[in-house]
PDB file of C-alpha atoms in Angstrom:
ATOM      1  CA  MET A  13     248.213  37.500 -49.808  1.00 60.00           C
ATOM      2  CA  THR A  14     247.023  37.354 -46.260  1.00 64.00           C
ATOM      3  CA  ALA A  15     247.229  34.474 -43.902  1.00 69.00           C
ATOM      4  CA  GLU A  16     243.606  33.767 -44.601  1.00 69.00           C
ATOM      5  CA  THR A  17     244.323  33.105 -48.470  1.00 76.00           C
ATOM      6  CA  MET A  18     247.863  31.800 -47.714  1.00 89.00           C
ATOM      7  CA  PRO A  19     248.177  28.009 -48.444  1.00 89.00           C
ATOM      8  CA  ILE A  20     250.060  25.399 -46.456  1.00 91.00           C
ATOM      9  CA  THR A  21     250.933  22.467 -48.246  1.00 93.00           C
ATOM     10  CA  PRO A  22     249.311  19.385 -46.498  1.00 94.00           C
ATOM     11  CA  SER A  23     252.576  16.963 -46.589  1.00 96.00           C
ATOM     12  CA  ARG A  24     254.886  19.878 -45.603  1.00 96.00           C
ATOM     13  CA  ALA A  25     252.246  20.587 -42.988  1.00 96.00           C
ATOM     14  CA  SER A  26     252.701  16.745 -41.449  1.00 97.00           C
ATOM     15  CA  THR A  27     256.148  16.910 -41.640  1.00 97.00           C
ATOM     16  CA  LEU A  28     256.429  20.450 -39.534  1.00 98.00           C
ATOM     17  CA  SER A  29     253.662  18.771 -36.991  1.00 98.00           C
ATOM     18  CA  THR A  30     255.823  15.671 -36.816  1.00 98.00           C
ATOM     19  CA  ASN A  31     258.909  17.683 -35.808  1.00 98.00           C
ATOM     20  CA  LEU A  32     257.327  19.952 -33.313  1.00 98.00           C
ATOM     21  CA  THR A  33     255.613  16.994 -31.526  1.00 98.00           C
ATOM     22  CA  SER A  34     259.239  15.391 -31.360  1.00 98.00           C
ATOM     23  CA  ILE A  35     261.018  18.173 -29.755  1.00 98.00           C
ATOM     24  CA  LEU A  36     258.278  18.950 -27.285  1.00 97.00           C
ATOM     25  CA  THR A  37     258.599  14.888 -26.520  1.00 97.00           C
ATOM     26  CA  ARG A  38     262.625  15.232 -25.983  1.00 97.00           C
ATOM     27  CA  ILE A  39     261.852  18.600 -23.968  1.00 97.00           C
ATOM     28  CA  SER A  40     259.429  16.758 -21.368  1.00 96.00           C
ATOM     29  CA  SER A  41     262.025  13.980 -21.572  1.00 96.00           C
ATOM     30  CA  ALA A  42     264.782  16.182 -20.507  1.00 94.00           C
ATOM     31  CA  LEU A  43     262.804  17.721 -17.515  1.00 96.00           C
ATOM     32  CA  PRO A  44     264.594  17.336 -14.034  1.00 89.00           C
ATOM     33  CA  GLN A  45     261.394  16.136 -12.470  1.00 90.00           C
ATOM     34  CA  PRO A  46     257.958  15.169 -14.587  1.00 87.00           C
ATOM     35  CA  SER A  47     256.310  17.998 -12.724  1.00 90.00           C
ATOM     36  CA  SER A  48     258.508  20.450 -13.655  1.00 91.00           C
ATOM     37  CA  PRO A  49     257.121  23.274 -15.949  1.00 93.00           C
ATOM     38  CA  ALA A  50     258.285  23.032 -19.279  1.00 96.00           C
ATOM     39  CA  PRO A  51     260.196  25.774 -21.119  1.00 98.00           C
ATOM     40  CA  ARG A  52     259.001  27.784 -23.588  1.00 98.00           C
ATOM     41  CA  LEU A  53     259.789  26.557 -26.787  1.00 98.00           C
ATOM     42  CA  VAL A  54     260.418  29.387 -29.635  1.00 98.00           C
ATOM     43  CA  ALA A  55     260.602  27.827 -33.121  1.00 98.00           C
ATOM     44  CA  VAL A  56     263.614  29.799 -34.935  1.00 98.00           C
ATOM     45  CA  SER A  57     262.141  30.117 -38.367  1.00 98.00           C
ATOM     46  CA  LYS A  58     264.433  32.472 -39.897  1.00 97.00           C
ATOM     47  CA  LEU A  59     264.723  31.763 -43.608  1.00 97.00           C
ATOM     48  CA  LYS A  60     261.618  29.752 -43.813  1.00 97.00           C
ATOM     49  CA  PRO A  61     258.445  30.688 -45.747  1.00 96.00           C
ATOM     50  CA  ALA A  62     255.723  32.064 -43.872  1.00 97.00           C
ATOM     51  CA  ASN A  63     253.492  29.328 -44.906  1.00 96.00           C
ATOM     52  CA  ASP A  64     255.044  26.926 -42.667  1.00 97.00           C
ATOM     53  CA  ILE A  65     254.981  29.127 -39.688  1.00 98.00           C
ATOM     54  CA  LEU A  66     251.101  29.649 -40.280  1.00 97.00           C
ATOM     55  CA  ALA A  67     250.890  25.635 -40.292  1.00 97.00           C
ATOM     56  CA  LEU A  68     252.302  25.501 -36.817  1.00 98.00           C
ATOM     57  CA  HIS A  69     250.226  28.308 -35.746  1.00 97.00           C
ATOM     58  CA  SER A  70     247.281  26.735 -37.065  1.00 95.00           C
ATOM     59  CA  SER A  71     245.480  23.595 -35.242  1.00 92.00           C
ATOM     60  CA  PRO A  72     246.319  21.158 -33.497  1.00 93.00           C
ATOM     61  CA  HIS A  73     249.411  22.896 -32.326  1.00 95.00           C
ATOM     62  CA  SER A  74     248.542  26.579 -32.542  1.00 97.00           C
ATOM     63  CA  HIS A  75     251.984  27.531 -31.452  1.00 98.00           C
ATOM     64  CA  LEU A  76     252.502  30.869 -30.591  1.00 98.00           C
ATOM     65  CA  HIS A  77     256.085  31.653 -30.368  1.00 98.00           C
ATOM     66  CA  PHE A  78     258.445  32.037 -33.232  1.00 98.00           C
ATOM     67  CA  GLY A  79     262.273  33.383 -33.746  1.00 98.00           C
ATOM     68  CA  GLU A  80     263.476  35.495 -36.675  1.00 98.00           C
ATOM     69  CA  ASN A  81     267.066  36.654 -37.059  1.00 97.00           C
ATOM     70  CA  TYR A  82     266.841  39.449 -39.888  1.00 97.00           C
ATOM     71  CA  GLN A  83     264.833  42.332 -39.088  1.00 96.00           C
ATOM     72  CA  GLN A  84     263.551  42.974 -42.717  1.00 96.00           C
ATOM     73  CA  GLU A  85     262.506  39.176 -42.900  1.00 97.00           C
ATOM     74  CA  LEU A  86     260.451  39.461 -39.842  1.00 98.00           C
ATOM     75  CA  LEU A  87     258.855  42.733 -40.485  1.00 97.00           C
ATOM     76  CA  GLU A  88     257.730  41.562 -43.705  1.00 97.00           C
ATOM     77  CA  LYS A  89     256.256  38.058 -42.011  1.00 97.00           C
ATOM     78  CA  SER A  90     254.761  39.852 -39.254  1.00 97.00           C
ATOM     79  CA  LYS A  91     252.536  41.812 -41.647  1.00 96.00           C
ATOM     80  CA  LEU A  92     251.590  38.655 -43.660  1.00 96.00           C
ATOM     81  CA  LEU A  93     250.702  36.194 -40.269  1.00 97.00           C
ATOM     82  CA  PRO A  94     248.086  36.772 -37.584  1.00 96.00           C
ATOM     83  CA  ARG A  95     248.826  39.089 -34.855  1.00 95.00           C
ATOM     84  CA  GLU A  96     248.299  36.336 -32.135  1.00 97.00           C
ATOM     85  CA  ILE A  97     252.273  35.433 -32.972  1.00 98.00           C
ATOM     86  CA  ARG A  98     254.215  36.026 -30.102  1.00 98.00           C
ATOM     87  CA  TRP A  99     257.540  37.232 -32.355  1.00 98.00           C
ATOM     88  CA  HIS A 100     261.020  36.678 -30.586  1.00 98.00           C
ATOM     89  CA  PHE A 101     263.829  38.906 -32.508  1.00 98.00           C
ATOM     90  CA  ILE A 102     267.215  36.705 -31.740  1.00 97.00           C
ATOM     91  CA  GLY A 103     269.417  37.915 -34.484  1.00 96.00           C
ATOM     92  CA  ALA A 104     272.318  40.378 -33.740  1.00 94.00           C
ATOM     93  CA  LEU A 105     270.875  44.047 -32.539  1.00 95.00           C
ATOM     94  CA  GLN A 106     272.487  46.799 -34.833  1.00 95.00           C
ATOM     95  CA  THR A 107     271.936  50.323 -32.850  1.00 97.00           C
ATOM     96  CA  ASN A 108     270.313  52.223 -35.901  1.00 97.00           C
ATOM     97  CA  LYS A 109     267.694  49.495 -36.237  1.00 96.00           C
ATOM     98  CA  CYS A 110     266.559  48.864 -32.838  1.00 98.00           C
ATOM     99  CA  LYS A 111     263.893  51.963 -32.953  1.00 98.00           C
ATOM    100  CA  PRO A 112     262.166  50.660 -35.785  1.00 97.00           C
ATOM    101  CA  LEU A 113     262.315  46.863 -34.950  1.00 97.00           C
ATOM    102  CA  ALA A 114     260.560  48.228 -31.565  1.00 97.00           C
ATOM    103  CA  GLU A 115     258.271  50.625 -33.245  1.00 97.00           C
ATOM    104  CA  GLN A 116     256.818  48.671 -36.461  1.00 96.00           C
ATOM    105  CA  ILE A 117     256.036  45.131 -35.141  1.00 96.00           C
ATOM    106  CA  PRO A 118     253.251  45.347 -32.432  1.00 95.00           C
ATOM    107  CA  ASN A 119     253.229  41.827 -31.733  1.00 96.00           C
ATOM    108  CA  LEU A 120     256.933  42.099 -31.225  1.00 98.00           C
ATOM    109  CA  TRP A 121     256.643  39.900 -27.724  1.00 98.00           C
ATOM    110  CA  CYS A 122     260.582  40.192 -27.285  1.00 98.00           C
ATOM    111  CA  VAL A 123     264.176  41.090 -28.129  1.00 98.00           C
ATOM    112  CA  GLU A 124     266.919  38.221 -26.725  1.00 98.00           C
ATOM    113  CA  SER A 125     270.109  39.841 -28.189  1.00 97.00           C
ATOM    114  CA  VAL A 126     270.375  43.138 -25.953  1.00 98.00           C
ATOM    115  CA  ASP A 127     273.970  43.673 -25.139  1.00 98.00           C
ATOM    116  CA  ALA A 128     274.168  47.509 -24.510  1.00 98.00           C
ATOM    117  CA  ALA A 129     272.608  50.154 -22.973  1.00 98.00           C
ATOM    118  CA  LYS A 130     272.351  52.569 -25.916  1.00 98.00           C
ATOM    119  CA  LYS A 131     270.853  49.711 -27.903  1.00 98.00           C
ATOM    120  CA  ALA A 132     268.027  49.002 -24.815  1.00 98.00           C
ATOM    121  CA  ASP A 133     267.519  53.009 -25.044  1.00 98.00           C
ATOM    122  CA  GLN A 134     266.543  52.827 -28.466  1.00 98.00           C
ATOM    123  CA  LEU A 135     263.898  49.410 -27.817  1.00 98.00           C
ATOM    124  CA  GLN A 136     262.496  52.072 -25.376  1.00 98.00           C
ATOM    125  CA  LYS A 137     262.216  54.729 -28.119  1.00 98.00           C
ATOM    126  CA  GLY A 138     260.635  52.549 -30.351  1.00 98.00           C
ATOM    127  CA  ARG A 139     258.344  51.121 -28.068  1.00 97.00           C
ATOM    128  CA  GLU A 140     257.241  54.563 -26.880  1.00 97.00           C
ATOM    129  CA  ALA A 141     256.498  56.096 -30.482  1.00 97.00           C
ATOM    130  CA  LEU A 142     254.455  52.491 -30.755  1.00 97.00           C
ATOM    131  CA  CYS A 143     252.084  53.406 -27.826  1.00 95.00           C
ATOM    132  CA  GLN A 144     251.723  56.541 -28.745  1.00 93.00           C
ATOM    133  CA  LEU A 145     250.503  54.768 -32.347  1.00 92.00           C
ATOM    134  CA  GLU A 146     248.632  52.028 -30.638  1.00 91.00           C
ATOM    135  CA  PRO A 147     246.949  53.072 -27.080  1.00 86.00           C
ATOM    136  CA  ASP A 148     246.592  49.084 -26.522  1.00 86.00           C
ATOM    137  CA  CYS A 149     250.057  48.521 -26.272  1.00 86.00           C
ATOM    138  CA  ARG A 150     250.958  50.944 -23.219  1.00 86.00           C
ATOM    139  CA  ASP A 151     250.099  48.276 -20.891  1.00 89.00           C
ATOM    140  CA  ILE A 152     252.524  45.468 -22.803  1.00 93.00           C
ATOM    141  CA  PRO A 153     255.854  45.846 -22.331  1.00 96.00           C
ATOM    142  CA  LEU A 154     258.591  44.949 -24.781  1.00 98.00           C
ATOM    143  CA  ARG A 155     260.216  41.727 -23.074  1.00 98.00           C
ATOM    144  CA  VAL A 156     264.356  41.695 -23.100  1.00 98.00           C
ATOM    145  CA  PHE A 157     266.823  39.187 -22.414  1.00 98.00           C
ATOM    146  CA  VAL A 158     270.406  40.816 -21.760  1.00 98.00           C
ATOM    147  CA  GLN A 159     272.831  38.088 -24.098  1.00 98.00           C
ATOM    148  CA  VAL A 160     275.640  37.192 -22.225  1.00 98.00           C
ATOM    149  CA  ASN A 161     278.706  35.774 -23.748  1.00 96.00           C
ATOM    150  CA  THR A 162     280.020  32.790 -21.537  1.00 95.00           C
ATOM    151  CA  SER A 163     282.082  31.165 -24.273  1.00 89.00           C
ATOM    152  CA  GLY A 164     284.545  34.083 -24.541  1.00 88.00           C
ATOM    153  CA  GLU A 165     284.296  33.673 -28.338  1.00 85.00           C
ATOM    154  CA  GLU A 166     285.177  36.958 -30.186  1.00 85.00           C
ATOM    155  CA  GLU A 167     282.742  36.095 -33.029  1.00 85.00           C
ATOM    156  CA  LYS A 168     279.787  35.790 -30.994  1.00 88.00           C
ATOM    157  CA  SER A 169     277.826  39.072 -29.269  1.00 92.00           C
ATOM    158  CA  GLY A 170     276.891  39.569 -25.611  1.00 96.00           C
ATOM    159  CA  VAL A 171     278.108  41.112 -22.567  1.00 97.00           C
ATOM    160  CA  GLU A 172     280.894  39.827 -20.360  1.00 96.00           C
ATOM    161  CA  PRO A 173     279.183  37.820 -17.569  1.00 97.00           C
ATOM    162  CA  GLY A 174     280.718  40.374 -14.897  1.00 97.00           C
ATOM    163  CA  ALA A 175     278.831  43.484 -16.812  1.00 97.00           C
ATOM    164  CA  ALA A 176     275.784  41.610 -16.965  1.00 98.00           C
ATOM    165  CA  ALA A 177     274.357  43.490 -13.996  1.00 98.00           C
ATOM    166  CA  VAL A 178     275.208  47.222 -14.981  1.00 98.00           C
ATOM    167  CA  LEU A 179     272.944  46.601 -18.116  1.00 98.00           C
ATOM    168  CA  CYS A 180     270.162  44.869 -16.209  1.00 98.00           C
ATOM    169  CA  ARG A 181     270.072  47.681 -13.915  1.00 98.00           C
ATOM    170  CA  HIS A 182     269.879  50.303 -16.653  1.00 98.00           C
ATOM    171  CA  ILE A 183     266.752  48.501 -18.363  1.00 98.00           C
ATOM    172  CA  ARG A 184     264.776  47.986 -15.290  1.00 98.00           C
ATOM    173  CA  GLU A 185     265.691  51.816 -14.215  1.00 98.00           C
ATOM    174  CA  LYS A 186     265.947  53.867 -17.568  1.00 98.00           C
ATOM    175  CA  CYS A 187     263.473  51.557 -19.814  1.00 98.00           C
ATOM    176  CA  PRO A 188     259.924  51.729 -18.195  1.00 97.00           C
ATOM    177  CA  ARG A 189     258.760  50.413 -21.953  1.00 97.00           C
ATOM    178  CA  LEU A 190     260.635  47.393 -21.563  1.00 98.00           C
ATOM    179  CA  ARG A 191     260.848  44.458 -19.288  1.00 98.00           C
ATOM    180  CA  LEU A 192     263.828  42.553 -17.945  1.00 98.00           C
ATOM    181  CA  GLN A 193     263.120  39.017 -19.342  1.00 98.00           C
ATOM    182  CA  GLY A 194     266.307  37.152 -17.772  1.00 98.00           C
ATOM    183  CA  LEU A 195     269.494  36.659 -19.280  1.00 98.00           C
ATOM    184  CA  MET A 196     270.378  34.537 -23.013  1.00 98.00           C
ATOM    185  CA  THR A 197     273.541  32.772 -23.911  1.00 97.00           C
ATOM    186  CA  ILE A 198     274.397  30.774 -27.195  1.00 93.00           C
ATOM    187  CA  GLY A 199     276.739  28.079 -25.876  1.00 84.00           C
ATOM    188  CA  ALA A 200     279.495  26.828 -27.768  1.00 80.00           C
ATOM    189  CA  LEU A 201     278.431  23.730 -29.543  1.00 72.00           C
ATOM    190  CA  ALA A 202     281.979  22.224 -29.153  1.00 71.00           C
ATOM    191  CA  ARG A 203     281.124  22.455 -25.363  1.00 71.00           C
ATOM    192  CA  SER A 204     278.089  20.768 -25.417  1.00 66.00           C
ATOM    193  CA  ARG A 205     279.393  17.972 -27.678  1.00 67.00           C
ATOM    194  CA  GLY A 206     282.556  17.464 -25.683  1.00 63.00           C
ATOM    195  CA  VAL A 207     281.190  17.218 -22.322  1.00 61.00           C
ATOM    196  CA  ALA A 208     281.601  13.791 -20.258  1.00 52.00           C
ATOM    197  CA  GLU A 209     278.461  11.926 -19.087  1.00 60.00           C
ATOM    198  CA  GLY A 210     276.826  13.225 -15.864  1.00 63.00           C
ATOM    199  CA  LYS A 211     278.331  16.668 -16.698  1.00 73.00           C
ATOM    200  CA  GLU A 212     276.551  19.877 -18.618  1.00 82.00           C
ATOM    201  CA  ASN A 213     278.291  22.500 -21.094  1.00 87.00           C
ATOM    202  CA  GLU A 214     279.844  24.945 -18.589  1.00 92.00           C
ATOM    203  CA  ASP A 215     278.358  28.195 -20.787  1.00 94.00           C
ATOM    204  CA  PHE A 216     275.124  27.050 -19.324  1.00 95.00           C
ATOM    205  CA  VAL A 217     276.377  26.621 -16.072  1.00 94.00           C
ATOM    206  CA  THR A 218     278.141  30.248 -16.171  1.00 96.00           C
ATOM    207  CA  LEU A 219     274.674  31.827 -17.122  1.00 97.00           C
ATOM    208  CA  LYS A 220     272.768  30.683 -14.413  1.00 97.00           C
ATOM    209  CA  GLU A 221     275.388  31.462 -12.238  1.00 97.00           C
ATOM    210  CA  VAL A 222     275.317  35.081 -13.516  1.00 98.00           C
ATOM    211  CA  ARG A 223     271.567  35.371 -13.264  1.00 98.00           C
ATOM    212  CA  ASP A 224     272.028  34.090  -9.975  1.00 98.00           C
ATOM    213  CA  GLN A 225     274.190  36.966  -9.170  1.00 98.00           C
ATOM    214  CA  VAL A 226     272.472  40.096 -11.365  1.00 98.00           C
ATOM    215  CA  ALA A 227     269.477  38.724  -8.831  1.00 98.00           C
ATOM    216  CA  LYS A 228     271.271  39.445  -5.794  1.00 98.00           C
ATOM    217  CA  GLU A 229     272.314  42.846  -7.132  1.00 97.00           C
ATOM    218  CA  LEU A 230     269.187  43.682  -8.295  1.00 98.00           C
ATOM    219  CA  GLY A 231     266.977  42.727  -5.040  1.00 98.00           C
ATOM    220  CA  VAL A 232     265.022  40.179  -7.215  1.00 97.00           C
ATOM    221  CA  LYS A 233     264.343  36.823  -6.577  1.00 97.00           C
ATOM    222  CA  GLU A 234     266.182  34.427  -8.841  1.00 97.00           C
ATOM    223  CA  GLU A 235     263.116  33.057 -10.772  1.00 96.00           C
ATOM    224  CA  GLU A 236     262.205  36.512 -11.677  1.00 97.00           C
ATOM    225  CA  LEU A 237     264.922  36.342 -14.641  1.00 98.00           C
ATOM    226  CA  GLU A 238     264.556  33.774 -17.012  1.00 98.00           C
ATOM    227  CA  LEU A 239     267.267  31.801 -18.703  1.00 98.00           C
ATOM    228  CA  SER A 240     267.326  31.790 -22.433  1.00 98.00           C
ATOM    229  CA  MET A 241     269.771  28.870 -23.509  1.00 97.00           C
ATOM    230  CA  GLY A 242     269.944  25.912 -25.379  1.00 95.00           C
ATOM    231  CA  MET A 243     269.331  24.980 -29.381  1.00 94.00           C
ATOM    232  CA  SER A 244     268.647  22.412 -31.477  1.00 93.00           C
ATOM    233  CA  GLU A 245     272.019  20.414 -30.898  1.00 90.00           C
ATOM    234  CA  ASP A 246     272.073  20.777 -27.213  1.00 91.00           C
ATOM    235  CA  PHE A 247     268.756  22.012 -25.817  1.00 94.00           C
ATOM    236  CA  GLU A 248     268.449  19.031 -23.527  1.00 93.00           C
ATOM    237  CA  SER A 249     271.538  19.907 -21.760  1.00 90.00           C
ATOM    238  CA  ALA A 250     270.283  23.171 -21.445  1.00 94.00           C
ATOM    239  CA  ILE A 251     267.211  22.210 -19.688  1.00 95.00           C
ATOM    240  CA  ARG A 252     268.849  20.128 -17.088  1.00 92.00           C
ATOM    241  CA  CYS A 253     270.915  23.247 -16.484  1.00 93.00           C
ATOM    242  CA  GLY A 254     267.677  25.131 -15.563  1.00 95.00           C
ATOM    243  CA  SER A 255     266.367  26.831 -18.923  1.00 97.00           C
ATOM    244  CA  ASP A 256     263.551  28.497 -19.091  1.00 98.00           C
ATOM    245  CA  GLU A 257     263.455  28.888 -22.569  1.00 98.00           C
ATOM    246  CA  VAL A 258     264.867  26.764 -25.783  1.00 98.00           C
ATOM    247  CA  ARG A 259     265.484  28.322 -29.215  1.00 98.00           C
ATOM    248  CA  VAL A 260     264.928  25.195 -31.515  1.00 98.00           C
ATOM    249  CA  GLY A 261     265.166  25.881 -35.679  1.00 97.00           C
ATOM    250  CA  SER A 262     266.762  23.257 -37.940  1.00 96.00           C
ATOM    251  CA  SER A 263     265.293  20.268 -35.784  1.00 97.00           C
ATOM    252  CA  ILE A 264     261.857  21.667 -36.615  1.00 98.00           C
ATOM    253  CA  PHE A 265     262.316  23.538 -40.119  1.00 98.00           C
ATOM    254  CA  GLY A 266     264.666  21.506 -41.441  1.00 96.00           C
ATOM    255  CA  GLU A 267     267.561  22.792 -43.379  1.00 95.00           C
ATOM    256  CA  ARG A 268     267.758  26.421 -44.009  1.00 94.00           C
ATOM    257  CA  PRO A 269     268.624  27.593 -47.801  1.00 94.00           C
ATOM    258  CA  ALA A 270     271.175  30.295 -48.462  1.00 93.00           C
ATOM    259  CA  LYS A 271     269.401  33.690 -47.785  1.00 93.00           C
ATOM    260  CA  LYS A 272     269.826  34.359 -51.259  1.00 93.00           C
ATOM    261  CA  ASP A 273     267.454  31.647 -52.172  1.00 93.00           C
ATOM    262  CA  ALA A 274     265.066  32.397 -48.901  1.00 94.00           C
ATOM    263  CA  GLN A 275     261.496  33.096 -49.577  1.00 93.00           C
ATOM    264  CA  ILE A 276     258.947  35.124 -47.092  1.00 94.00           C
ATOM    265  CA  LYS A 277     256.414  33.088 -48.716  1.00 90.00           C
ATOM    266  CA  GLU A 278     255.611  30.123 -51.009  1.00 87.00           C
ATOM    267  CA  ASP A 279     253.160  30.024 -53.680  1.00 78.00           C
ATOM    268  CA  VAL A 280     251.592  26.424 -53.842  1.00 63.00           C
ATOM    269  CA  ASP A 281     249.099  24.833 -54.635  1.00 54.00           C
ATOM    270  CA  GLN A 282     246.662  23.401 -51.791  1.00 42.00           C
ATOM    271  CA  GLY A 283     246.390  20.267 -52.960  1.00 39.00           C
ATOM    272  CA  LYS A 284     250.092  19.033 -53.403  1.00 41.00           C
TER     273      LYS A 284
END
């Protein structure tokens, strides 16, 4: 099955379109000023079928940016769906899987969870190998975000705030096939839910402070390093804190199935 033959259920497509439109409206409403540029919206499609992604990538939305957490799932979906899609890998990175991740998916637009120099080095090797196979990729670096653990939660990945600059410098100086896009964090939802009116999640405030310090140490402008922060439950707060990219999944695609029940693609009747 290819994208050309993959069926899209009209009722499901309508639901997804309505959900995406709602998120885009909420993003616009959260902007500090009506003229402010809207952050990039990464539609997090993990454990959802490729049919759903194709529905949103098709007209009228023609959405481009989709995020996946699991490497094998991303690889399989990337083979089924149009090359124009810009994939974001947002899951936990394993060092031994970084090279194949960067090598096997030509339209991998960004890896958002880099938290160690050895992982960046393996992504660099993978992208270099891809460039040897596909010369068209040689002028297109793989974008990466450095993940920062701003909440201090042990179960979360990410470098400590004070170590971010060293890793960012390593990527810029030692990984020519990578482009340092900025910094990413997963804020503690409890903090987003518990903040008083007029205040914002301190994890988002911290990431902005870390970004500003990293920019100073690297000698670049702050706006050259993006902030990727905010998910379904707290993206509006993140936007108010200056986020350049939000990652929204369940509010667009609905509740996810258990991983064992997830399907890469659905075989449905076009008329249903």
